[in-house]
mmCIF file of C-alpha atoms in Angstrom:
data_model
loop_
_atom_site.group_PDB
_atom_site.id
_atom_site.type_symbol
_atom_site.label_atom_id
_atom_site.label_comp_id
_atom_site.label_asym_id
_atom_site.label_seq_id
_atom_site.Cartn_x
_atom_site.Cartn_y
_atom_site.Cartn_z
ATOM 1 C CA MET H 1 62.214 -2.445 146.992
ATOM 2 C CA GLY H 2 61.521 -0.830 143.951
ATOM 3 C CA SER H 3 61.737 3.215 142.684
ATOM 4 C CA PHE H 4 58.842 5.166 142.431
ATOM 5 C CA LYS H 5 58.421 8.501 140.995
ATOM 6 C CA ASN H 6 57.685 11.718 143.730
ATOM 7 C CA GLN H 7 54.311 13.454 141.695
ATOM 8 C CA GLN H 8 55.197 16.740 142.914
ATOM 9 C CA ASN H 9 58.971 17.049 141.271
ATOM 10 C CA GLY H 10 59.530 13.353 139.140
ATOM 11 C CA ASN H 11 62.300 12.404 141.071
ATOM 12 C CA VAL H 12 63.143 8.692 141.208
ATOM 13 C CA ILE H 13 63.269 7.733 144.677
ATOM 14 C CA ALA H 14 64.834 3.726 145.806
ATOM 15 C CA ALA H 15 62.957 2.904 148.361
ATOM 16 C CA ALA H 16 59.995 2.702 149.955
ATOM 17 C CA LYS H 17 59.974 4.068 153.191
ATOM 18 C CA ALA H 18 60.686 7.508 154.570
ATOM 19 C CA GLY H 19 61.288 8.871 158.100
ATOM 20 C CA ILE H 20 59.260 11.606 160.782
ATOM 21 C CA VAL H 21 61.841 13.363 162.588
ATOM 22 C CA CYS H 22 59.636 15.538 165.764
ATOM 23 C CA LEU H 23 61.401 18.412 166.909
ATOM 24 C CA TYR H 24 61.356 20.378 170.319
ATOM 25 C CA GLY H 25 61.415 23.773 169.606
ATOM 26 C CA VAL H 26 63.478 26.491 167.835
ATOM 27 C CA PHE H 27 66.925 24.859 167.639
ATOM 28 C CA ASP H 28 68.939 29.131 168.290
ATOM 29 C CA ASN H 29 71.471 29.483 171.203
ATOM 30 C CA GLN H 30 69.602 32.616 172.003
ATOM 31 C CA LEU H 31 66.609 31.173 172.736
ATOM 32 C CA ARG H 32 67.364 27.894 174.859
ATOM 33 C CA ASN H 33 69.790 27.030 177.541
ATOM 34 C CA PHE H 34 72.936 25.592 176.927
ATOM 35 C CA THR H 35 71.412 21.636 178.458
ATOM 36 C CA GLU H 36 68.668 22.180 175.968
ATOM 37 C CA MET H 37 70.908 22.943 173.096
ATOM 38 C CA ALA H 38 73.357 20.584 173.906
ATOM 39 C CA GLY H 39 70.084 17.547 174.363
ATOM 40 C CA TYR H 40 69.058 18.872 171.502
ATOM 41 C CA ARG H 41 72.330 18.415 169.530
ATOM 42 C CA ASP H 42 72.620 14.848 170.520
ATOM 43 C CA TYR H 43 68.966 14.474 169.983
ATOM 44 C CA LEU H 44 69.315 15.742 166.146
ATOM 45 C CA ARG H 45 72.593 13.494 165.487
ATOM 46 C CA GLU H 46 71.693 10.369 166.672
ATOM 47 C CA CYS H 47 68.601 10.550 164.694
ATOM 48 C CA ALA H 48 70.862 11.142 161.822
ATOM 49 C CA ALA H 49 72.318 8.201 162.429
ATOM 50 C CA ILE H 50 69.866 6.036 162.404
ATOM 51 C CA VAL H 51 67.721 7.541 159.219
ATOM 52 C CA VAL H 52 71.749 6.661 157.552
ATOM 53 C CA ARG H 53 71.638 3.299 159.263
ATOM 54 C CA GLU H 54 68.033 2.337 158.458
ATOM 55 C CA THR H 55 68.634 3.635 154.876
ATOM 56 C CA ILE H 56 65.840 6.199 155.227
ATOM 57 C CA PRO H 57 65.597 7.859 151.835
ATOM 58 C CA ILE H 58 63.010 10.427 152.825
ATOM 59 C CA VAL H 59 62.991 13.090 155.820
ATOM 60 C CA TYR H 60 60.199 15.045 157.024
ATOM 61 C CA LEU H 61 61.831 17.526 159.564
ATOM 62 C CA ALA H 62 58.553 18.183 161.581
ATOM 63 C CA GLY H 63 57.730 21.919 163.807
ATOM 64 C CA GLY H 64 56.583 24.502 162.696
ATOM 65 C CA HIS H 65 56.368 27.875 164.046
ATOM 66 C CA THR H 66 56.300 27.999 167.648
ATOM 67 C CA ASN H 67 58.721 30.742 169.254
ATOM 68 C CA PRO H 68 57.178 34.223 168.388
ATOM 69 C CA LYS H 69 60.179 35.754 168.497
ATOM 70 C CA SER H 70 61.816 33.532 165.591
ATOM 71 C CA ASN H 71 61.327 34.338 161.823
ATOM 72 C CA PHE H 72 62.311 30.712 161.472
ATOM 73 C CA SER H 73 60.190 27.426 162.189
ATOM 74 C CA GLU H 74 61.012 24.335 164.126
ATOM 75 C CA ALA H 75 61.885 22.579 160.879
ATOM 76 C CA LYS H 76 64.066 25.098 159.588
ATOM 77 C CA SER H 77 66.195 26.269 162.305
ATOM 78 C CA VAL H 78 67.678 22.618 162.299
ATOM 79 C CA GLU H 79 67.433 21.107 158.600
ATOM 80 C CA ARG H 80 71.439 23.172 158.148
ATOM 81 C CA TYR H 81 72.601 21.027 161.302
ATOM 82 C CA PHE H 82 70.742 17.993 160.484
ATOM 83 C CA ARG H 83 71.838 17.757 156.342
ATOM 84 C CA ASP H 84 75.523 18.531 157.922
ATOM 85 C CA HIS H 85 75.625 15.197 160.178
ATOM 86 C CA LEU H 86 74.054 13.191 157.149
ATOM 87 C CA ALA H 87 76.283 14.586 155.096
ATOM 88 C CA ARG H 88 79.362 13.370 157.600
ATOM 89 C CA ASN H 89 78.090 9.825 156.484
ATOM 90 C CA LYS H 90 76.352 9.263 153.637
ATOM 91 C CA PRO H 91 76.239 11.759 150.318
ATOM 92 C CA GLU H 92 72.851 14.155 151.460
ATOM 93 C CA ASN H 93 71.669 14.360 147.732
ATOM 94 C CA GLN H 94 71.096 10.347 148.301
ATOM 95 C CA ILE H 95 68.842 11.932 151.346
ATOM 96 C CA LYS H 96 65.912 14.045 150.613
ATOM 97 C CA ILE H 97 65.039 16.655 153.198
ATOM 98 C CA GLU H 98 61.647 17.374 153.577
ATOM 99 C CA LEU H 99 60.139 20.749 155.600
ATOM 100 C CA GLU H 100 56.619 20.083 157.705
ATOM 101 C CA GLU H 101 56.186 23.351 158.976
ATOM 102 C CA ARG H 102 52.834 23.525 159.950
ATOM 103 C CA SER H 103 52.841 21.350 163.488
ATOM 104 C CA VAL H 104 53.148 22.396 166.971
ATOM 105 C CA ASN H 105 52.496 19.476 168.970
ATOM 106 C CA THR H 106 53.448 15.810 168.382
ATOM 107 C CA PRO H 107 50.086 14.311 167.259
ATOM 108 C CA GLN H 108 50.336 17.583 164.622
ATOM 109 C CA ASN H 109 54.071 16.022 163.582
ATOM 110 C CA ILE H 110 53.281 12.963 162.837
ATOM 111 C CA HIS H 111 49.854 13.489 161.242
ATOM 112 C CA PHE H 112 50.567 16.194 158.896
ATOM 113 C CA SER H 113 53.689 14.721 157.577
ATOM 114 C CA LEU H 114 51.551 11.635 157.478
ATOM 115 C CA THR H 115 49.614 13.525 154.920
ATOM 116 C CA ARG H 116 52.316 14.716 153.049
ATOM 117 C CA ILE H 117 53.734 11.466 152.618
ATOM 118 C CA ARG H 118 50.838 10.087 151.484
ATOM 119 C CA LEU H 119 50.270 12.579 148.420
ATOM 120 C CA GLU H 120 53.844 13.841 147.460
ATOM 121 C CA TYR H 121 54.818 9.397 148.093
ATOM 122 C CA PRO H 122 51.780 7.931 147.802
ATOM 123 C CA HIS H 123 54.011 4.143 147.194
ATOM 124 C CA LEU H 124 55.778 4.294 150.362
ATOM 125 C CA ARG H 125 54.940 1.397 152.910
ATOM 126 C CA GLU H 126 56.806 2.150 155.894
ATOM 127 C CA VAL H 127 57.696 4.857 157.926
ATOM 128 C CA HIS H 128 60.316 5.603 160.939
ATOM 129 C CA ILE H 129 59.098 8.404 163.409
ATOM 130 C CA PHE H 130 61.807 9.533 165.963
ATOM 131 C CA THR H 131 60.502 11.062 168.954
ATOM 132 C CA ASP H 132 62.750 11.659 172.537
ATOM 133 C CA ARG H 133 63.040 8.725 174.540
ATOM 134 C CA CYS H 134 60.330 9.682 176.905
ATOM 135 C CA ARG H 135 57.998 10.412 174.505
ATOM 136 C CA LYS H 136 58.525 7.052 172.714
ATOM 137 C CA LEU H 137 55.582 5.580 174.547
ATOM 138 C CA LYS H 138 53.131 8.455 173.407
ATOM 139 C CA GLY H 139 54.962 8.193 169.969
ATOM 140 C CA MET H 140 53.502 4.591 169.523
ATOM 141 C CA ALA H 141 49.823 5.284 170.834
ATOM 142 C CA LEU H 142 49.960 7.891 168.209
ATOM 143 C CA ALA H 143 51.553 5.573 165.030
ATOM 144 C CA HIS H 144 49.262 2.753 166.356
ATOM 145 C CA HIS H 145 46.460 5.170 164.967
ATOM 146 C CA LEU H 146 47.638 7.411 162.465
ATOM 147 C CA CYS H 147 50.014 5.146 160.811
ATOM 148 C CA PHE H 148 47.090 3.017 158.725
ATOM 149 C CA GLY H 149 48.554 1.621 155.818
ATOM 150 C CA PHE H 150 52.123 2.199 156.989
ATOM 151 C CA ARG H 151 54.520 -0.682 158.743
ATOM 152 C CA HIS H 152 56.021 1.670 161.334
ATOM 153 C CA THR H 153 58.804 2.009 163.825
ATOM 154 C CA VAL H 154 59.395 4.631 166.274
ATOM 155 C CA HIS H 155 62.886 5.365 168.023
ATOM 156 C CA GLY H 156 63.104 6.478 171.474
ATOM 157 C CA VAL H 157 66.658 8.754 171.265
ATOM 158 C CA PRO H 158 68.527 10.099 173.955
ATOM 159 C CA ARG H 159 67.699 13.978 174.829
ATOM 160 C CA ILE H 160 68.690 16.334 177.923
ATOM 161 C CA ASP H 161 66.179 18.853 178.265
ATOM 162 C CA THR H 162 64.596 20.755 180.787
ATOM 163 C CA HIS H 163 61.046 21.392 179.963
ATOM 164 C CA PRO H 164 58.830 20.153 182.682
ATOM 165 C CA ASN H 165 56.688 18.407 180.360
ATOM 166 C CA SER H 166 59.651 16.236 179.030
ATOM 167 C CA VAL H 167 59.362 14.068 182.074
ATOM 168 C CA TRP H 168 58.461 9.750 181.060
ATOM 169 C CA TRP H 169 55.900 9.741 183.521
ATOM 170 C CA LYS H 170 53.430 12.545 182.262
ATOM 171 C CA GLN H 171 54.695 11.499 178.470
ATOM 172 C CA ALA H 172 53.443 7.758 179.864
ATOM 173 C CA ILE H 173 49.580 9.412 180.937
ATOM 174 C CA GLN H 174 49.455 11.181 177.643
ATOM 175 C CA ALA H 175 50.114 8.495 175.949
ATOM 176 C CA PHE H 176 47.334 6.261 177.303
ATOM 177 C CA CYS H 177 45.130 8.724 176.918
ATOM 178 C CA TYR H 178 45.913 8.980 172.862
ATOM 179 C CA TYR H 179 45.863 5.188 172.771
ATOM 180 C CA PHE H 180 42.418 4.423 174.281
ATOM 181 C CA PHE H 181 41.055 7.630 173.458
ATOM 182 C CA PHE H 182 41.545 8.485 170.354
ATOM 183 C CA GLU H 183 39.261 11.696 170.352
ATOM 184 C CA ASN H 184 41.882 13.393 172.548
ATOM 185 C CA ILE H 185 44.418 12.761 169.241
ATOM 186 C CA LEU H 186 41.485 14.572 166.900
ATOM 187 C CA ARG H 187 41.579 17.125 170.110
ATOM 188 C CA ASP H 188 45.322 17.957 169.811
ATOM 189 C CA ILE H 189 45.518 18.071 165.786
ATOM 190 C CA ASP H 190 43.023 20.660 165.592
ATOM 191 C CA ARG H 191 44.187 22.676 168.980
ATOM 192 C CA GLU H 192 46.563 24.571 167.151
ATOM 193 C CA LYS H 193 45.211 25.194 163.688
ATOM 194 C CA ARG H 194 42.235 27.541 165.623
ATOM 195 C CA ARG H 195 44.204 29.987 166.776
#
């Protein structure tokens, strides 16, 4: 693996891969119930462990402003917790964390992060996408269409959640629609931008 220079800030990054961690709402005890917070913590801890194990030097935390009760984006709300878990396994200055704060759904998480990766780290050729386990098929369908020019791996990480959309069969139907009907991806990428 060769090193290359980040065009924006001149940092030298010695690797050719990045991670995209898809987030699931604002990380806040006041806005989520106990079960959701426990599941979210487990998800972030496991994502951090995989980042260290796979030696991924750049991680995009992907999630925008989805809750009007919070001033924080999803990405900003999890940043400290995620950094703390990276630091337990590896000095955090060896892993660069970027915040992708525009996205409000999974297609946007991946699309907006990939757009930034292409601009900020044009020499990257491999991307690891992190979704929760029930959304892994959807992540794979999205990666199939959006990750052109990249080798990609989709990690389905366990997460307990009580949201009615967090069931495998709903996500499998959406994955099928994304895989076979690309216009559904484009619709969902564009949907929230018009608000």
